[in-house]
Coordinates of C-alpha atoms in Angstrom, one line a residue:
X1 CA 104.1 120.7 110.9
X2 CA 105.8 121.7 107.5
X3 CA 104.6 125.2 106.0
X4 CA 104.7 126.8 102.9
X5 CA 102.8 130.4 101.9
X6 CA 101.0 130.9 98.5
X7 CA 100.0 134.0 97.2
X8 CA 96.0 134.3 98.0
X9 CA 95.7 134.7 94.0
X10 CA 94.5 132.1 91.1
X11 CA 97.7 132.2 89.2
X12 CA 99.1 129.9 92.8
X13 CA 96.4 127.0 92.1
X14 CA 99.1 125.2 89.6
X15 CA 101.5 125.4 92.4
X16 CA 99.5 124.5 94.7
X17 CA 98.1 121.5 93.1
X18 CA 101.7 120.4 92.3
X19 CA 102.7 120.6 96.1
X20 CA 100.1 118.7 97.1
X21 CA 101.0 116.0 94.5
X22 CA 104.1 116.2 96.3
X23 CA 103.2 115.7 99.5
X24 CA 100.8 112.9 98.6
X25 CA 103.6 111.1 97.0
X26 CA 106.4 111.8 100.0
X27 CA 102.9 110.3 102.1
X28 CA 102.5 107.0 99.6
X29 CA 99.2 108.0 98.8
X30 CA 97.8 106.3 95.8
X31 CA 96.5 108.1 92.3
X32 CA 92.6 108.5 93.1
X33 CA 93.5 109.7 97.3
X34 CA 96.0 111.9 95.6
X35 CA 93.4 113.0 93.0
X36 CA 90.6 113.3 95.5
X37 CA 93.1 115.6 97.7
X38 CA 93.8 117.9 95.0
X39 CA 90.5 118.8 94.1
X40 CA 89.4 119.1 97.9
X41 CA 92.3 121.7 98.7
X42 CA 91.9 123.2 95.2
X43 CA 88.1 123.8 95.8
X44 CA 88.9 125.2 99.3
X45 CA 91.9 127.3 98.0
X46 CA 90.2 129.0 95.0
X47 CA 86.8 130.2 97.5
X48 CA 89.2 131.3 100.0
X49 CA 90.9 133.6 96.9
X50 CA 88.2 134.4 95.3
X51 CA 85.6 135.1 97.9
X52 CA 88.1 135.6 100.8
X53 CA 90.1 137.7 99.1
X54 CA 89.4 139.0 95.6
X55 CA 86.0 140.1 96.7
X56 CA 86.9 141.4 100.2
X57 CA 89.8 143.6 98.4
X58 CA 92.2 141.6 100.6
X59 CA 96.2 141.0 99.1
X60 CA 97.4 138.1 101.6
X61 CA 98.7 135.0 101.1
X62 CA 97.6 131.8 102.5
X63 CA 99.0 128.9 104.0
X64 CA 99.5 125.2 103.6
X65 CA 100.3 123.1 107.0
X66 CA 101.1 119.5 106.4
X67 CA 102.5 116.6 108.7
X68 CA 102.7 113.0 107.5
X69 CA 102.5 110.4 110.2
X70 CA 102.5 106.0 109.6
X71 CA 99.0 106.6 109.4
X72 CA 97.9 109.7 107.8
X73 CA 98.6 112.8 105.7
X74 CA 96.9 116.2 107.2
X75 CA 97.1 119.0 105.2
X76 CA 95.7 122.5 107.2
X77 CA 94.8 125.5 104.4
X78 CA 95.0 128.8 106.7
X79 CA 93.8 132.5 105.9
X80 CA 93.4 135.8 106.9
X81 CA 90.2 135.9 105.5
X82 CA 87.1 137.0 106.9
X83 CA 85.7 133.6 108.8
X84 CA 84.0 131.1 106.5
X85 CA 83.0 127.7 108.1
X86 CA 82.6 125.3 104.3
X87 CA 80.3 123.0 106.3
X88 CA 77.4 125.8 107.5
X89 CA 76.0 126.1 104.8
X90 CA 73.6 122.8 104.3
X91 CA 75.2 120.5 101.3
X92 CA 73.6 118.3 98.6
X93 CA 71.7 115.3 99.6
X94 CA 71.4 112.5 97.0
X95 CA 67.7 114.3 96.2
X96 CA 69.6 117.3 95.1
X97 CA 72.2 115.1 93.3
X98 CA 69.3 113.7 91.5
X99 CA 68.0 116.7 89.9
X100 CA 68.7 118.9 86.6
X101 CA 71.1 121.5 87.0
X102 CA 68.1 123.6 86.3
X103 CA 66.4 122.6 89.2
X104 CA 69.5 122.4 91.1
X105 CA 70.4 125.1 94.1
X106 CA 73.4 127.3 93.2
X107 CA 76.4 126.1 95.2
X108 CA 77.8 123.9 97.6
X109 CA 78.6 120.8 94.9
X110 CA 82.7 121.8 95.8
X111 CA 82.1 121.7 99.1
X112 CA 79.9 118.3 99.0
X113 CA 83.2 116.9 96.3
X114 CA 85.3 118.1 99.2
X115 CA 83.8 116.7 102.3
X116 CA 83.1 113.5 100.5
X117 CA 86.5 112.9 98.9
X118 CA 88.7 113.4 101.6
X119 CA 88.3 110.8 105.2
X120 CA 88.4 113.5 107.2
X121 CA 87.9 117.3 107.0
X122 CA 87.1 120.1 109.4
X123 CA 87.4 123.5 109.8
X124 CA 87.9 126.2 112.7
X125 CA 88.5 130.0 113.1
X126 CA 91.4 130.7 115.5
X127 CA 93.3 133.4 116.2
X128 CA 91.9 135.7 113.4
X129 CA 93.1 133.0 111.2
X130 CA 90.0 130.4 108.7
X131 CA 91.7 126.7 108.9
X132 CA 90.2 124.2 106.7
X133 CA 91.6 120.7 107.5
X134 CA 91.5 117.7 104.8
X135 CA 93.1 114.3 106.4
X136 CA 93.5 110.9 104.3
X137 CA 94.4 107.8 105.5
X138 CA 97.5 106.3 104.3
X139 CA 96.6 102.6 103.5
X140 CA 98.8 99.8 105.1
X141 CA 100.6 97.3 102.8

């Protein structure tokens, strides 16, 4: 797997977004999979800097893992940060999708966007190290 570190701060995002375009275009993913990827990672990436980090005090950079294969792009965000699993927490069902934002539950719309926008993601804490996994299928021609 390729790797490349980002400073765990918001000022990375733009970079980060841009290597993802990157990689999405080395992987000959089309505009909405590429647009759909970016906003997964970019979801993932700014909780992990501002709730992994800027709240826990923490100055780390994180990590971006990627491997392109015939059939898929997988892209693996890693931190230091204390462990977070995206998917405990229970997301939106289309009831909650349904309602005003008055009525709506604070949070977990990112995370829903992510899960639902990528065809694959997962995450696991290993070796003192959050990885949040997004994979998208690279279409046949």
């Amino acid at each position: 797997m390729e790797s490349k570190s980002f400073p765990g701060n918001v000022d990375s995002l733009d970079s980060l977004r841009e290597y993802v375009g990157e990689l999405s275009q080395q992987a000959g993913l089309g505009k909405k999979p590429t647009y759909a990827l970016k906003l997964a990672i970019d979801e993932i990436a700014t909780n992990i800097i501002l709730y992994g980090y800027q709240e826990a005090g923490l100055e780390a950079d994180f990590t971006v893992l990627s491997e392109i294969t015939d059939q898929e792009l997988v892209v693996v965000l890693e931190d230091i940060a204390a462990p977070f699993d995206p998917l405990a927490k229970e997301l939106p069902n289309s009831d909650d999708l349904t309602k005003s934002l008055e009525h709506r539950e604070i949070g977990g719309l990112g995370i829903y966007l992510t899960v639902n926008g990528v065809d694959e993601f997962s995450y696991e804490y290993a070796d003192g190290k959050n990885r949040n996994k997004f994979v998208m299928k690279i279409a046949s021609t």
